[in-house]
Amino acid sequence: MKTLRKMNGNKYLFYLLVAGIFGIMFLLNHYTFYAADDYSYMNSFATHKKIQTVWDIFPSMYAHAKGMNGRLVAHFFVQLFLLLPSGIFDVVNAVIFTMLILILYRYLFCNKKRNALALVSIFGLVWYFAPAFGQTMLWLDGSCNYLWGCTFSLYYLYPFMKLAKNEKVMEGKIQKILFLVAGFAMGDYLETASFGTIVLAVLLLAYHRWMKKEKIPVWGMGSVLTMLAGFLFMMTAPGTLKNKVATSGLHGYVDNFINAMDLYVEHLLILLLILIVLIVCSVILEWYKKTWIALFFLAASLITNFMHTVASYYPERNMLSSALFLIVGILIMVEEFWHRKIGIAVTCSCWILLVFFTVQFFHGSWDIYNTYAKCMARDRLAKEQIAAGEKNLTLPVVIPETEYAALKGLADLDVANQYVWNNAAMAAYYQVESIIGVAE
């Protein structure tokens, strides 16, 4: 037992596992081909021509805000990485995912404690419970929006967490200024992550003021205001008002609320029940140290889910913020239990989680590779048809088995209409007149 504990806290094993997580995600990104919106974002929304330089992105984003939505920070990165060699995105996205795991680890252990089992368990939690994993973690467009937005959110919230614990934070003037500027980008990044971050920042500042009896620092209130400014900029963009906001009236709002509730129960019920049980146990045992903060993250999870009541649609990938806020709440509570006499129960739960994770990991990874192989075969077929002089291509539709492949649930080639946006975008990519899909 002592040997296992020593190994679990070994810093070399810990850093090896961090490198392993990066390596795994690099490979999974490498074996993920372009999908759906990626083909559209290769072209400028201003000129409808292929983006050739970084400077072409700026007028494209202006047109994007008018016609699509106001997520300009996220979609700037989308068009930037579609312009660059694909291998660069594979590396950067693997780094961002690893940063997500590490910031979740910091919410569990605020100190510099190393716990290999906890690190792998967090990876397992994200792999197993993140809705539409392929779309949010591997798909280029989806990753720049959802993975990056949620990771940015959790890092941006961390100083507020430290403040709520009366720890020193934001002592340098330059640091405070940069934090305020980053607040605008955070507010303009992703509807769910941005609004959830604003809500949590306000709740944590209120906790600091009324529960800890401390003054709210200027940087804290200022960052909330800059986030609000960025959020309003995103939400009032003409494209957002046209495409993202529901206009179906009261009956439509009721239907949207029920749909949001159904999706939450379908995907996040287990996480919700785990967090509720931990909170109830902490109240019964009078361990109030972190209960309030866990409740804040639970509230943010529910708010970011039900804000879709006024949204025009609710894809599963939009649930990532809600899922991660629940996971953070669980990690905050678990840390309190881990150091008690019942810590053995937490350890056993981690090992049980890893069993389920292992099965899903190999199943999902195989599907990612198999989907990539089909996409590459289709790419070769397209190039063969083009070499033969064809201008109207006929290509097979690729249908993955699991949500771990990015294409699962996304619009692939249409088999009936060669002029729909997804077929037209892929035709522009191959520089042909049209493409029609053929069912596998």
Short mmCIF file of C-alpha atoms in Angstrom, two decimals:
data_model
loop_
_atom_site.label_atom_id
_atom_site.label_comp_id
_atom_site.label_asym_id
_atom_site.label_seq_id
_atom_site.Cartn_x
_atom_site.Cartn_y
_atom_site.Cartn_z
CA MET A 1 0.00 0.00 0.00
CA LYS A 2 2.82 2.40 0.87
CA THR A 3 4.53 1.56 -2.42
CA LEU A 4 1.37 2.39 -4.36
CA ARG A 5 0.96 5.67 -2.52
CA LYS A 6 4.56 6.59 -3.20
CA MET A 7 4.19 5.74 -6.88
CA ASN A 8 0.92 7.69 -7.06
CA GLY A 9 2.70 10.82 -5.82
CA ASN A 10 5.83 10.36 -7.94
CA LYS A 11 6.45 13.54 -9.93
CA TYR A 12 8.08 11.71 -12.84
CA LEU A 13 5.06 9.42 -13.25
CA PHE A 14 2.78 12.46 -13.02
CA TYR A 15 4.61 14.36 -15.76
CA LEU A 16 4.84 11.21 -17.87
CA LEU A 17 1.04 10.91 -17.70
CA VAL A 18 0.67 14.57 -18.67
CA ALA A 19 2.90 13.90 -21.69
CA GLY A 20 0.87 10.77 -22.42
CA ILE A 21 -2.41 12.73 -22.45
CA PHE A 22 -0.85 15.23 -24.86
CA GLY A 23 0.45 12.41 -27.06
CA ILE A 24 -2.92 10.65 -27.16
CA MET A 25 -4.76 13.82 -28.11
CA PHE A 26 -2.15 14.69 -30.73
CA LEU A 27 -2.67 11.32 -32.40
CA LEU A 28 -6.46 11.60 -32.22
CA ASN A 29 -6.29 15.06 -33.75
CA HIS A 30 -3.93 13.80 -36.43
CA TYR A 31 -6.46 11.10 -37.34
CA THR A 32 -9.32 13.59 -37.64
CA PHE A 33 -10.03 14.95 -41.12
CA TYR A 34 -11.82 18.17 -42.06
CA ALA A 35 -15.58 18.04 -41.50
CA ALA A 36 -18.74 20.08 -42.18
CA ASP A 37 -18.14 23.77 -41.36
CA ASP A 38 -14.37 23.43 -41.79
CA TYR A 39 -14.85 23.52 -45.56
CA SER A 40 -16.99 26.67 -45.32
CA TYR A 41 -14.53 28.52 -43.08
CA MET A 42 -11.71 27.99 -45.56
CA ASN A 43 -13.36 30.76 -47.57
CA SER A 44 -13.87 34.42 -46.70
CA PHE A 45 -17.38 35.42 -45.65
CA ALA A 46 -16.71 38.79 -47.28
CA THR A 47 -15.50 37.73 -50.74
CA HIS A 48 -16.50 34.02 -50.77
CA LYS A 49 -13.01 33.28 -52.08
CA LYS A 50 -10.38 31.09 -50.45
CA ILE A 51 -8.53 32.84 -47.62
CA GLN A 52 -4.91 33.35 -48.66
CA THR A 53 -3.42 35.47 -45.85
CA VAL A 54 -4.05 36.35 -42.21
CA TRP A 55 -5.24 39.79 -43.30
CA ASP A 56 -8.07 38.20 -45.29
CA ILE A 57 -9.56 36.96 -42.01
CA PHE A 58 -10.43 40.42 -40.67
CA PRO A 59 -12.96 41.45 -43.37
CA SER A 60 -14.22 37.88 -43.28
CA MET A 61 -14.99 38.19 -39.56
CA TYR A 62 -16.74 41.52 -40.12
CA ALA A 63 -19.00 39.84 -42.66
CA HIS A 64 -19.35 36.85 -40.32
CA ALA A 65 -20.72 39.07 -37.54
CA LYS A 66 -23.32 40.47 -39.95
CA GLY A 67 -24.40 37.20 -41.54
CA MET A 68 -23.55 34.32 -39.17
CA ASN A 69 -22.90 35.20 -35.51
CA GLY A 70 -20.72 37.33 -33.26
CA ARG A 71 -18.27 34.65 -32.07
CA LEU A 72 -15.40 36.54 -33.66
CA VAL A 73 -12.56 35.43 -31.37
CA ALA A 74 -13.31 31.72 -31.78
CA HIS A 75 -13.91 31.90 -35.52
CA PHE A 76 -10.80 33.99 -36.08
CA PHE A 77 -8.84 31.02 -34.74
CA VAL A 78 -10.87 28.66 -36.94
CA GLN A 79 -9.95 30.52 -40.11
CA LEU A 80 -6.36 31.02 -38.97
CA PHE A 81 -5.72 27.32 -38.39
CA LEU A 82 -7.49 26.34 -41.60
CA LEU A 83 -5.01 28.63 -43.34
CA LEU A 84 -2.00 27.02 -41.64
CA PRO A 85 -0.68 23.45 -42.17
CA SER A 86 -2.98 20.96 -40.40
CA GLY A 87 -0.16 19.60 -38.22
CA ILE A 88 0.08 22.93 -36.37
CA PHE A 89 -3.52 22.67 -35.22
CA ASP A 90 -2.95 19.05 -34.14
CA VAL A 91 -0.19 20.20 -31.78
CA VAL A 92 -1.96 23.32 -30.49
CA ASN A 93 -5.27 21.57 -29.90
CA ALA A 94 -3.54 18.76 -27.99
CA VAL A 95 -1.85 21.42 -25.84
CA ILE A 96 -5.21 23.12 -25.14
CA PHE A 97 -6.83 19.81 -24.18
CA THR A 98 -3.92 19.02 -21.84
CA MET A 99 -4.32 22.49 -20.33
CA LEU A 100 -8.00 21.70 -19.73
CA ILE A 101 -7.09 18.55 -17.80
CA LEU A 102 -4.47 20.44 -15.79
CA ILE A 103 -6.81 23.31 -14.82
CA LEU A 104 -9.45 20.77 -13.77
CA TYR A 105 -6.73 19.13 -11.67
CA ARG A 106 -5.99 22.51 -10.06
CA TYR A 107 -9.65 22.88 -9.09
CA LEU A 108 -9.31 19.50 -7.34
CA PHE A 109 -5.94 20.13 -5.69
CA CYS A 110 -5.25 23.85 -5.35
CA ASN A 111 -1.77 23.18 -4.03
CA LYS A 112 1.09 21.59 -5.96
CA LYS A 113 0.24 18.09 -4.81
CA ARG A 114 0.78 15.38 -7.43
CA ASN A 115 -1.69 12.54 -7.68
CA ALA A 116 -1.40 10.31 -10.76
CA LEU A 117 -4.71 8.52 -10.12
CA ALA A 118 -6.57 11.82 -9.87
CA LEU A 119 -5.03 13.09 -13.11
CA VAL A 120 -6.00 10.00 -15.11
CA SER A 121 -9.46 9.99 -13.50
CA ILE A 122 -10.07 13.57 -14.65
CA PHE A 123 -9.08 12.52 -18.16
CA GLY A 124 -11.54 9.65 -17.82
CA LEU A 125 -14.31 11.97 -16.60
CA VAL A 126 -13.89 14.29 -19.58
CA TRP A 127 -13.62 11.42 -22.06
CA TYR A 128 -16.66 9.62 -20.67
CA PHE A 129 -19.00 12.53 -19.91
CA ALA A 130 -18.15 15.32 -22.37
CA PRO A 131 -21.12 15.42 -24.79
CA ALA A 132 -20.22 15.02 -28.49
CA PHE A 133 -16.54 14.45 -27.69
CA GLY A 134 -15.39 14.36 -31.32
CA GLN A 135 -17.19 17.58 -32.20
CA THR A 136 -15.93 19.51 -29.16
CA MET A 137 -12.41 18.11 -28.73
CA LEU A 138 -11.19 17.03 -32.20
CA TRP A 139 -13.16 18.81 -34.93
CA LEU A 140 -11.20 21.92 -35.89
CA ASP A 141 -14.17 24.29 -35.93
CA GLY A 142 -15.74 22.72 -32.86
CA SER A 143 -12.53 22.61 -30.84
CA CYS A 144 -11.73 26.29 -31.44
CA ASN A 145 -15.23 27.14 -30.20
CA TYR A 146 -16.02 24.67 -27.42
CA LEU A 147 -12.79 23.16 -26.07
CA TRP A 148 -10.91 26.42 -26.27
CA GLY A 149 -13.81 28.49 -24.95
CA CYS A 150 -14.38 26.24 -21.93
CA THR A 151 -10.66 25.99 -21.17
CA PHE A 152 -10.35 29.78 -21.38
CA SER A 153 -13.36 30.05 -19.06
CA LEU A 154 -11.90 27.80 -16.35
CA TYR A 155 -8.52 29.55 -16.41
CA TYR A 156 -10.19 32.96 -16.32
CA LEU A 157 -12.30 31.92 -13.33
CA TYR A 158 -9.37 30.57 -11.32
CA PRO A 159 -8.31 33.98 -9.88
CA PHE A 160 -11.90 34.45 -8.67
CA MET A 161 -11.65 31.05 -6.97
CA LYS A 162 -8.44 32.09 -5.25
CA LEU A 163 -10.03 35.36 -4.18
CA ALA A 164 -12.97 33.47 -2.65
CA LYS A 165 -10.43 31.56 -0.55
CA ASN A 166 -8.74 34.80 0.57
CA GLU A 167 -5.57 33.97 -1.35
CA LYS A 168 -3.37 36.64 -2.92
CA VAL A 169 -4.14 37.26 -6.57
CA MET A 170 -3.70 39.97 -9.21
CA GLU A 171 -1.03 42.02 -7.45
CA GLY A 172 0.68 43.52 -10.53
CA LYS A 173 -0.79 46.45 -12.50
CA ILE A 174 0.13 45.01 -15.89
CA GLN A 175 -1.40 41.68 -14.89
CA LYS A 176 -4.65 43.43 -13.93
CA ILE A 177 -4.78 45.39 -17.21
CA LEU A 178 -4.20 42.26 -19.29
CA PHE A 179 -6.87 40.48 -17.27
CA LEU A 180 -9.38 43.22 -18.05
CA VAL A 181 -8.55 43.07 -21.77
CA ALA A 182 -8.87 39.27 -21.74
CA GLY A 183 -12.28 39.75 -20.13
CA PHE A 184 -13.66 41.23 -23.35
CA ALA A 185 -12.34 38.25 -25.34
CA MET A 186 -13.85 35.88 -22.76
CA GLY A 187 -17.21 37.59 -23.06
CA ASP A 188 -17.12 37.38 -26.86
CA TYR A 189 -15.95 33.78 -27.08
CA LEU A 190 -18.86 31.34 -26.72
CA GLU A 191 -22.44 32.05 -25.58
CA THR A 192 -22.61 29.32 -22.92
CA ALA A 193 -19.04 29.49 -21.61
CA SER A 194 -19.04 33.30 -21.62
CA PHE A 195 -22.35 33.69 -19.79
CA GLY A 196 -21.46 30.94 -17.31
CA THR A 197 -18.13 32.65 -16.59
CA ILE A 198 -19.87 35.96 -15.94
CA VAL A 199 -22.39 34.31 -13.60
CA LEU A 200 -19.66 32.46 -11.67
CA ALA A 201 -17.45 35.54 -11.42
CA VAL A 202 -20.35 37.52 -9.91
CA LEU A 203 -21.23 34.72 -7.48
CA LEU A 204 -17.62 34.27 -6.35
CA LEU A 205 -17.20 38.03 -5.87
CA ALA A 206 -20.43 38.12 -3.87
CA TYR A 207 -19.18 35.21 -1.74
CA HIS A 208 -15.94 37.10 -1.14
CA ARG A 209 -17.84 40.23 -0.12
CA TRP A 210 -20.66 38.89 2.03
CA MET A 211 -19.34 35.58 3.32
CA LYS A 212 -15.70 36.55 3.77
CA LYS A 213 -16.48 40.19 4.68
CA GLU A 214 -13.85 41.48 2.24
CA LYS A 215 -14.05 44.33 -0.27
CA ILE A 216 -14.50 43.50 -3.94
CA PRO A 217 -11.27 44.44 -5.74
CA VAL A 218 -11.38 46.84 -8.68
CA TRP A 219 -9.97 44.24 -11.08
CA GLY A 220 -12.78 41.83 -10.12
CA MET A 221 -15.64 44.22 -10.85
CA GLY A 222 -13.80 45.62 -13.87
CA SER A 223 -13.35 42.17 -15.41
CA VAL A 224 -17.07 41.45 -14.99
CA LEU A 225 -17.84 44.67 -16.87
CA THR A 226 -15.41 43.89 -19.71
CA MET A 227 -16.86 40.37 -20.00
CA LEU A 228 -20.36 41.83 -20.14
CA ALA A 229 -19.22 44.22 -22.87
CA GLY A 230 -17.80 41.34 -24.91
CA PHE A 231 -20.90 39.22 -24.35
CA LEU A 232 -23.24 42.03 -25.43
CA PHE A 233 -21.06 42.64 -28.49
CA MET A 234 -21.42 38.97 -29.45
CA MET A 235 -25.13 38.69 -28.72
CA THR A 236 -26.16 41.93 -30.47
CA ALA A 237 -24.27 41.14 -33.67
CA PRO A 238 -26.76 41.04 -36.56
CA GLY A 239 -25.80 37.46 -37.39
CA THR A 240 -26.42 36.30 -33.83
CA LEU A 241 -29.83 37.96 -33.66
CA LYS A 242 -30.75 36.43 -37.00
CA ASN A 243 -29.45 32.89 -36.52
CA LYS A 244 -29.04 32.17 -32.81
CA VAL A 245 -32.03 33.73 -31.05
CA ALA A 246 -35.40 31.94 -31.07
CA THR A 247 -38.31 33.86 -32.58
CA SER A 248 -41.06 31.25 -32.20
CA GLY A 249 -42.86 32.93 -29.31
CA LEU A 250 -43.98 31.57 -25.93
CA HIS A 251 -44.94 28.14 -27.25
CA GLY A 252 -41.51 27.78 -28.81
CA TYR A 253 -39.81 28.82 -25.57
CA VAL A 254 -41.72 26.14 -23.67
CA ASP A 255 -40.67 23.51 -26.23
CA ASN A 256 -37.06 24.71 -26.01
CA PHE A 257 -37.12 24.50 -22.20
CA ILE A 258 -38.43 20.94 -22.31
CA ASN A 259 -35.81 20.01 -24.92
CA ALA A 260 -33.03 21.52 -22.79
CA MET A 261 -34.28 19.59 -19.76
CA ASP A 262 -34.42 16.33 -21.74
CA LEU A 263 -30.87 16.79 -23.08
CA TYR A 264 -29.55 17.62 -19.61
CA VAL A 265 -31.12 14.49 -18.11
CA GLU A 266 -29.97 12.32 -21.02
CA HIS A 267 -26.33 13.40 -20.94
CA LEU A 268 -25.58 14.85 -17.51
CA LEU A 269 -27.90 13.12 -15.04
CA ILE A 270 -25.13 10.93 -13.59
CA LEU A 271 -22.84 13.92 -13.02
CA LEU A 272 -25.71 15.88 -11.51
CA LEU A 273 -26.61 13.09 -9.08
CA ILE A 274 -22.97 12.62 -8.04
CA LEU A 275 -22.63 16.33 -7.26
CA ILE A 276 -25.93 16.45 -5.35
CA VAL A 277 -24.96 13.41 -3.25
CA LEU A 278 -21.57 14.97 -2.42
CA ILE A 279 -23.21 18.27 -1.45
CA VAL A 280 -25.86 16.56 0.71
CA CYS A 281 -23.19 14.45 2.46
CA SER A 282 -21.08 17.52 3.13
CA VAL A 283 -24.07 19.30 4.69
CA ILE A 284 -24.94 16.28 6.85
CA LEU A 285 -21.32 15.98 7.99
CA GLU A 286 -21.09 19.78 8.43
CA TRP A 287 -18.21 20.15 5.98
CA TYR A 288 -19.21 23.56 4.69
CA LYS A 289 -15.79 24.73 3.55
CA LYS A 290 -16.38 24.35 -0.19
CA THR A 291 -20.10 23.58 -0.41
CA TRP A 292 -21.10 27.08 -1.46
CA ILE A 293 -18.58 27.18 -4.31
CA ALA A 294 -19.72 23.76 -5.55
CA LEU A 295 -23.31 25.07 -5.49
CA PHE A 296 -22.21 28.04 -7.61
CA PHE A 297 -20.85 25.71 -10.29
CA LEU A 298 -24.03 23.65 -10.15
CA ALA A 299 -26.05 26.84 -10.69
CA ALA A 300 -23.82 27.85 -13.62
CA SER A 301 -24.28 24.41 -15.18
CA LEU A 302 -28.06 24.70 -14.99
CA ILE A 303 -28.08 28.29 -16.23
CA THR A 304 -25.89 27.56 -19.26
CA ASN A 305 -28.17 24.65 -20.10
CA PHE A 306 -31.50 26.44 -19.77
CA MET A 307 -30.32 29.63 -21.46
CA HIS A 308 -31.05 27.61 -24.61
CA THR A 309 -34.71 28.22 -23.88
CA VAL A 310 -34.29 31.41 -25.94
CA ALA A 311 -31.93 29.86 -28.51
CA SER A 312 -32.97 28.89 -32.02
CA TYR A 313 -31.39 25.43 -31.68
CA TYR A 314 -29.47 23.34 -29.15
CA PRO A 315 -26.87 20.89 -30.51
CA GLU A 316 -25.30 18.46 -28.04
CA ARG A 317 -21.88 20.10 -28.40
CA ASN A 318 -23.31 23.21 -26.71
CA MET A 319 -23.60 21.15 -23.50
CA LEU A 320 -19.83 21.08 -22.91
CA SER A 321 -19.90 24.12 -20.60
CA SER A 322 -22.71 22.61 -18.53
CA ALA A 323 -20.84 19.30 -18.26
CA LEU A 324 -17.51 20.87 -17.27
CA PHE A 325 -19.11 23.12 -14.65
CA LEU A 326 -20.63 20.00 -13.07
CA ILE A 327 -17.25 18.24 -13.19
CA VAL A 328 -15.59 21.22 -11.49
CA GLY A 329 -18.26 21.16 -8.76
CA ILE A 330 -17.63 17.45 -8.23
CA LEU A 331 -13.85 17.93 -8.08
CA ILE A 332 -14.19 20.75 -5.53
CA MET A 333 -16.28 18.50 -3.28
CA VAL A 334 -14.17 15.37 -3.85
CA GLU A 335 -11.04 17.12 -2.58
CA GLU A 336 -12.80 17.64 0.74
CA PHE A 337 -13.66 13.94 0.98
CA TRP A 338 -10.30 12.64 -0.28
CA HIS A 339 -8.46 13.77 2.83
CA ARG A 340 -10.96 12.26 5.26
CA LYS A 341 -11.23 8.70 6.53
CA ILE A 342 -13.62 7.90 3.67
CA GLY A 343 -10.93 8.76 1.12
CA ILE A 344 -10.69 5.05 0.28
CA ALA A 345 -14.22 5.28 -1.19
CA VAL A 346 -13.06 8.08 -3.51
CA THR A 347 -10.05 6.03 -4.58
CA CYS A 348 -12.23 2.99 -5.34
CA SER A 349 -14.61 5.19 -7.33
CA CYS A 350 -11.68 6.43 -9.41
CA TRP A 351 -10.66 2.87 -10.27
CA ILE A 352 -14.24 1.97 -11.23
CA LEU A 353 -14.38 5.04 -13.46
CA LEU A 354 -11.13 4.00 -15.14
CA VAL A 355 -12.59 0.59 -16.03
CA PHE A 356 -15.50 2.22 -17.89
CA PHE A 357 -13.14 4.80 -19.39
CA THR A 358 -10.77 2.14 -20.74
CA VAL A 359 -13.56 0.34 -22.60
CA GLN A 360 -14.89 3.57 -24.09
CA PHE A 361 -11.39 4.79 -24.90
CA PHE A 362 -10.44 1.86 -27.11
CA HIS A 363 -13.87 1.75 -28.76
CA GLY A 364 -13.85 5.48 -29.46
CA SER A 365 -10.23 5.60 -30.61
CA TRP A 366 -10.82 2.81 -33.11
CA ASP A 367 -13.84 4.64 -34.51
CA ILE A 368 -11.78 7.83 -34.86
CA TYR A 369 -9.13 5.97 -36.83
CA ASN A 370 -11.67 4.04 -38.91
CA THR A 371 -13.54 7.26 -39.78
CA TYR A 372 -10.25 8.91 -40.75
CA ALA A 373 -9.40 5.98 -43.03
CA LYS A 374 -12.77 6.35 -44.78
CA CYS A 375 -12.26 10.12 -45.18
CA MET A 376 -8.79 9.57 -46.65
CA ALA A 377 -10.16 6.95 -49.06
CA ARG A 378 -12.84 9.45 -50.13
CA ASP A 379 -10.18 12.13 -50.57
CA ARG A 380 -8.16 9.83 -52.84
CA LEU A 381 -11.29 8.98 -54.84
CA ALA A 382 -12.05 12.68 -55.30
CA LYS A 383 -8.54 13.34 -56.58
CA GLU A 384 -8.78 10.37 -58.95
CA GLN A 385 -12.04 11.68 -60.40
CA ILE A 386 -10.56 15.16 -60.76
CA ALA A 387 -7.46 13.73 -62.49
CA ALA A 388 -9.80 11.95 -64.91
CA GLY A 389 -11.34 15.31 -65.83
CA GLU A 390 -14.53 15.07 -63.79
CA LYS A 391 -16.11 18.34 -62.64
CA ASN A 392 -19.15 16.78 -60.95
CA LEU A 393 -17.94 14.32 -58.35
CA THR A 394 -19.76 11.39 -56.78
CA LEU A 395 -18.34 10.54 -53.36
CA PRO A 396 -19.42 8.21 -50.52
CA VAL A 397 -21.00 9.54 -47.34
CA VAL A 398 -18.93 8.76 -44.23
CA ILE A 399 -20.94 7.72 -41.16
CA PRO A 400 -19.04 7.11 -37.88
CA GLU A 401 -20.26 4.73 -35.18
CA THR A 402 -19.59 6.76 -32.03
CA GLU A 403 -19.61 10.37 -30.89
CA TYR A 404 -15.83 10.23 -30.48
CA ALA A 405 -15.41 10.69 -34.24
CA ALA A 406 -15.85 14.34 -35.20
CA LEU A 407 -18.18 13.58 -38.11
CA LYS A 408 -20.80 11.94 -35.89
CA GLY A 409 -23.86 14.18 -35.92
CA LEU A 410 -22.40 16.69 -38.37
CA ALA A 411 -23.62 17.45 -41.87
CA ASP A 412 -21.69 15.29 -44.32
CA LEU A 413 -22.45 15.02 -48.04
CA ASP A 414 -26.10 15.16 -49.03
CA VAL A 415 -27.26 12.35 -51.31
CA ALA A 416 -30.22 14.20 -52.82
CA ASN A 417 -29.18 17.83 -53.36
CA GLN A 418 -25.76 18.77 -54.70
CA TYR A 419 -26.38 22.48 -54.03
CA VAL A 420 -26.85 22.38 -50.24
CA TRP A 421 -24.22 24.30 -48.28
CA ASN A 422 -22.16 21.30 -47.13
CA ASN A 423 -21.88 19.82 -50.63
CA ALA A 424 -21.14 23.25 -52.10
CA ALA A 425 -18.44 23.93 -49.50
CA MET A 426 -16.68 20.63 -50.23
CA ALA A 427 -16.97 21.28 -53.97
CA ALA A 428 -15.21 24.62 -53.44
CA TYR A 429 -12.48 22.81 -51.49
CA TYR A 430 -11.80 20.46 -54.41
CA GLN A 431 -12.41 23.27 -56.96
CA VAL A 432 -15.07 21.38 -58.89
CA GLU A 433 -18.58 22.32 -60.00
CA SER A 434 -20.52 19.98 -57.71
CA ILE A 435 -20.39 16.96 -55.43
CA ILE A 436 -23.19 14.52 -54.68
CA GLY A 437 -23.07 11.95 -51.91
CA VAL A 438 -23.68 8.22 -52.18
CA ALA A 439 -24.79 6.24 -49.11
CA GLU A 440 -22.32 3.67 -47.82
#
